[in-house]
Amino acid sequence: MNRFGELIRTKREEKEMLLRHLSAELDIDTALLSKIERGEKTAKREYITLLAKIFELDYNQLFSLWLADQIYKLIENEDLALEALKIAKKELKQSVIK
Amino acid sequence: MNRFGELIRTKREEKEMLLRHLSAELDIDTALLSKIERGEKTAKREYITLLAKIFELDYNQLFSLWLADQIYKLIENEDLALEALKIAKKELKQSVIK
DNA sequence: TCCTATTTGTCTATATTTAACAAATCATTT
DNA sequence: AAATGATTTGTTAAATATAGACAAATAGGA
């Protein structure tokens, strides 16, 4: 799962930008951007802000995808992933109350 | 949130074991075990197996708590935590199908 | 084939994390 | 209150993981 990278790639291609163009705007290596789009590396938080602006995306939505990718990476190979998600969600809701 | 550590501490106290005793069984520093129980440090996976045996706990249940703690740590300070959890869960279910 | 875009592989710098050790604090008993 | 034992805290070293740079390989057209 790599919803974040896939969205960036889609948007970039829509705008007919090359990796080279976008990576220049982010001030990172083209190879690194390629890896971010394919989910091989994780984008820094500061890039999220920039990317939201460049592609006129809602920051919160983009950030949610990014965060979901992090969660997914943590649990993807675990049998008990769903159970753990359930517990974490429960605890999260508890903590909101407090 | 530190469900894992709290459970271990409860069980240890039920058995009237000292940190010193349990840390010896796990072959780790007493201070480290103290930190694990209080959620300041994360237990290695191999300790989960050992702890399940020592306290006669169901491994899967104990592991789920441990994994939930990891998820929680990743998202605890995020406004969009719940949204991200939802996305991750959706993707996880998708991936099971495939 | 040549040219351009992208991907891959390797290596380095940096950040994070585990874990050890020593010292401080806390709790209990005498 | 001093002494003893248990736990916690702080600091530091070592191990691990990650971002990112660079060079080379690959893919895809004209």
mmCIF file of N, CA, C and O (backbone and C1' of nucleotides) in Angstrom, chain B residues 4 8 19-37 41-44 46-47 50-51, chain C residues 18-21:
data_model
loop_
_atom_site.group_PDB
_atom_site.id
_atom_site.type_symbol
_atom_site.label_atom_id
_atom_site.label_comp_id
_atom_site.label_asym_id
_atom_site.label_seq_id
_atom_site.Cartn_x
_atom_site.Cartn_y
_atom_site.Cartn_z
ATOM 1 N N PHE B 4 0.672 -3.264 26.761
ATOM 2 C CA PHE B 4 1.623 -4.374 26.906
ATOM 3 C C PHE B 4 2.359 -4.294 28.242
ATOM 4 O O PHE B 4 2.302 -5.212 29.055
ATOM 5 N N ILE B 8 2.249 -6.716 31.719
ATOM 6 C CA ILE B 8 3.416 -7.403 32.272
ATOM 7 C C ILE B 8 3.635 -7.022 33.733
ATOM 8 O O ILE B 8 3.866 -7.877 34.585
ATOM 9 N N LEU B 19 11.510 -6.861 39.654
ATOM 10 C CA LEU B 19 12.099 -6.531 38.348
ATOM 11 C C LEU B 19 13.358 -7.360 38.142
ATOM 12 O O LEU B 19 13.597 -7.906 37.071
ATOM 13 N N ARG B 20 14.140 -7.401 39.170
ATOM 14 C CA ARG B 20 15.378 -8.166 39.172
ATOM 15 C C ARG B 20 15.182 -9.628 38.759
ATOM 16 O O ARG B 20 15.959 -10.168 37.972
ATOM 17 N N HIS B 21 14.137 -10.242 39.275
ATOM 18 C CA HIS B 21 13.881 -11.642 38.944
ATOM 19 C C HIS B 21 13.492 -11.813 37.482
ATOM 20 O O HIS B 21 14.023 -12.655 36.777
ATOM 21 N N LEU B 22 12.539 -10.978 37.080
ATOM 22 C CA LEU B 22 12.053 -11.114 35.707
ATOM 23 C C LEU B 22 13.126 -10.708 34.697
ATOM 24 O O LEU B 22 13.295 -11.361 33.668
ATOM 25 N N SER B 23 13.844 -9.643 35.018
ATOM 26 C CA SER B 23 14.888 -9.196 34.080
ATOM 27 C C SER B 23 15.965 -10.264 33.921
ATOM 28 O O SER B 23 16.528 -10.417 32.841
ATOM 29 N N ALA B 24 16.198 -11.016 34.978
ATOM 30 C CA ALA B 24 17.174 -12.109 34.896
ATOM 31 C C ALA B 24 16.673 -13.187 33.932
ATOM 32 O O ALA B 24 17.440 -13.678 33.102
ATOM 33 N N GLU B 25 15.392 -13.477 34.011
ATOM 34 C CA GLU B 25 14.825 -14.499 33.115
ATOM 35 C C GLU B 25 14.884 -14.056 31.654
ATOM 36 O O GLU B 25 15.032 -14.863 30.752
ATOM 37 N N LEU B 26 14.725 -12.764 31.457
ATOM 38 C CA LEU B 26 14.762 -12.244 30.089
ATOM 39 C C LEU B 26 16.189 -11.933 29.655
ATOM 40 O O LEU B 26 16.450 -11.637 28.488
ATOM 41 N N ASP B 27 17.083 -11.985 30.609
ATOM 42 C CA ASP B 27 18.491 -11.655 30.385
ATOM 43 C C ASP B 27 18.662 -10.220 29.869
ATOM 44 O O ASP B 27 19.326 -9.975 28.872
ATOM 45 N N ILE B 28 18.021 -9.293 30.547
ATOM 46 C CA ILE B 28 18.198 -7.876 30.242
ATOM 47 C C ILE B 28 18.405 -7.094 31.537
ATOM 48 O O ILE B 28 18.167 -7.601 32.630
ATOM 49 N N ASP B 29 18.821 -5.871 31.369
ATOM 50 C CA ASP B 29 19.045 -4.982 32.496
ATOM 51 C C ASP B 29 17.732 -4.688 33.217
ATOM 52 O O ASP B 29 16.686 -4.516 32.582
ATOM 53 N N THR B 30 17.788 -4.597 34.522
ATOM 54 C CA THR B 30 16.595 -4.288 35.316
ATOM 55 C C THR B 30 15.992 -2.942 34.911
ATOM 56 O O THR B 30 14.772 -2.801 34.816
ATOM 57 N N ALA B 31 16.850 -1.985 34.671
ATOM 58 C CA ALA B 31 16.385 -0.650 34.285
ATOM 59 C C ALA B 31 15.617 -0.695 32.965
ATOM 60 O O ALA B 31 14.622 0.008 32.796
ATOM 61 N N LEU B 32 16.095 -1.537 32.071
ATOM 62 C CA LEU B 32 15.402 -1.652 30.781
ATOM 63 C C LEU B 32 14.018 -2.258 30.949
ATOM 64 O O LEU B 32 13.039 -1.776 30.379
ATOM 65 N N LEU B 33 13.926 -3.272 31.764
ATOM 66 C CA LEU B 33 12.613 -3.882 32.010
ATOM 67 C C LEU B 33 11.670 -2.862 32.640
ATOM 68 O O LEU B 33 10.493 -2.777 32.282
ATOM 69 N N SER B 34 12.191 -2.092 33.542
ATOM 70 C CA SER B 34 11.384 -1.032 34.168
ATOM 71 C C SER B 34 10.838 -0.094 33.099
ATOM 72 O O SER B 34 9.660 0.284 33.119
ATOM 73 N N LYS B 35 11.691 0.262 32.165
ATOM 74 C CA LYS B 35 11.265 1.167 31.094
ATOM 75 C C LYS B 35 10.248 0.510 30.162
ATOM 76 O O LYS B 35 9.318 1.160 29.684
ATOM 77 N N ILE B 36 10.432 -0.757 29.912
ATOM 78 C CA ILE B 36 9.476 -1.470 29.061
ATOM 79 C C ILE B 36 8.108 -1.509 29.739
ATOM 80 O O ILE B 36 7.088 -1.231 29.122
ATOM 81 N N GLU B 37 8.097 -1.816 31.012
ATOM 82 C CA GLU B 37 6.815 -1.897 31.721
ATOM 83 C C GLU B 37 6.104 -0.547 31.745
ATOM 84 O O GLU B 37 4.883 -0.476 31.706
ATOM 85 N N LYS B 41 10.286 2.300 26.757
ATOM 86 C CA LYS B 41 11.024 1.579 25.717
ATOM 87 C C LYS B 41 10.152 0.442 25.207
ATOM 88 O O LYS B 41 9.235 -0.005 25.887
ATOM 89 N N THR B 42 10.469 -0.003 24.010
ATOM 90 C CA THR B 42 9.697 -1.090 23.399
ATOM 91 C C THR B 42 10.394 -2.428 23.607
ATOM 92 O O THR B 42 11.607 -2.522 23.460
ATOM 93 N N ALA B 43 9.609 -3.434 23.926
ATOM 94 C CA ALA B 43 10.163 -4.776 24.102
ATOM 95 C C ALA B 43 10.494 -5.384 22.748
ATOM 96 O O ALA B 43 9.763 -5.208 21.785
ATOM 97 N N LYS B 44 11.598 -6.085 22.692
ATOM 98 C CA LYS B 44 11.926 -6.853 21.489
ATOM 99 C C LYS B 44 10.917 -7.980 21.339
ATOM 100 O O LYS B 44 10.352 -8.474 22.311
ATOM 101 N N GLU B 46 11.359 -11.067 20.732
ATOM 102 C CA GLU B 46 11.703 -12.319 21.402
ATOM 103 C C GLU B 46 11.241 -12.323 22.862
ATOM 104 O O GLU B 46 10.950 -13.381 23.416
ATOM 105 N N TYR B 47 11.152 -11.144 23.460
ATOM 106 C CA TYR B 47 10.698 -11.085 24.855
ATOM 107 C C TYR B 47 9.224 -11.440 24.966
ATOM 108 O O TYR B 47 8.781 -11.939 25.998
ATOM 109 N N LEU B 50 8.863 -15.127 25.396
ATOM 110 C CA LEU B 50 9.281 -15.506 26.744
ATOM 111 C C LEU B 50 8.252 -15.096 27.793
ATOM 112 O O LEU B 50 7.892 -15.892 28.671
ATOM 113 N N LEU B 51 7.777 -13.878 27.675
ATOM 114 C CA LEU B 51 6.837 -13.362 28.674
ATOM 115 C C LEU B 51 5.517 -14.125 28.648
ATOM 116 O O LEU B 51 4.934 -14.406 29.702
ATOM 117 P P DT C 18 13.542 0.764 20.833
ATOM 118 O "O5'" DT C 18 14.743 -0.158 21.316
ATOM 119 C "C5'" DT C 18 15.356 -1.029 20.375
ATOM 120 C "C4'" DT C 18 16.692 -1.480 20.918
ATOM 121 C "C3'" DT C 18 16.606 -2.113 22.311
ATOM 122 O "O3'" DT C 18 17.312 -3.352 22.261
ATOM 123 C "C1'" DT C 18 18.228 -0.378 22.288
ATOM 124 P P DA C 19 17.136 -4.428 23.380
ATOM 125 O "O5'" DA C 19 18.302 -4.011 24.371
ATOM 126 C "C5'" DA C 19 19.631 -3.957 23.842
ATOM 127 C "C4'" DA C 19 20.537 -3.264 24.820
ATOM 128 C "C3'" DA C 19 20.341 -3.673 26.282
ATOM 129 O "O3'" DA C 19 21.498 -4.371 26.677
ATOM 130 C "C1'" DA C 19 20.670 -1.330 26.058
ATOM 131 P P DA C 20 21.696 -4.990 28.086
ATOM 132 O "O5'" DA C 20 22.839 -4.020 28.646
ATOM 133 C "C5'" DA C 20 23.992 -3.793 27.857
ATOM 134 C "C4'" DA C 20 24.868 -2.762 28.552
ATOM 135 C "C3'" DA C 20 25.085 -3.031 30.036
ATOM 136 O "O3'" DA C 20 26.474 -2.885 30.321
ATOM 137 C "C1'" DA C 20 24.206 -0.842 29.710
ATOM 138 P P DC C 21 27.066 -3.379 31.738
ATOM 139 O "O5'" DC C 21 27.220 -1.992 32.520
ATOM 140 C "C5'" DC C 21 27.888 -0.899 31.897
ATOM 141 C "C4'" DC C 21 27.653 0.342 32.709
ATOM 142 C "C3'" DC C 21 27.721 0.130 34.227
ATOM 143 O "O3'" DC C 21 28.769 0.934 34.731
ATOM 144 C "C1'" DC C 21 25.833 1.431 33.614
#
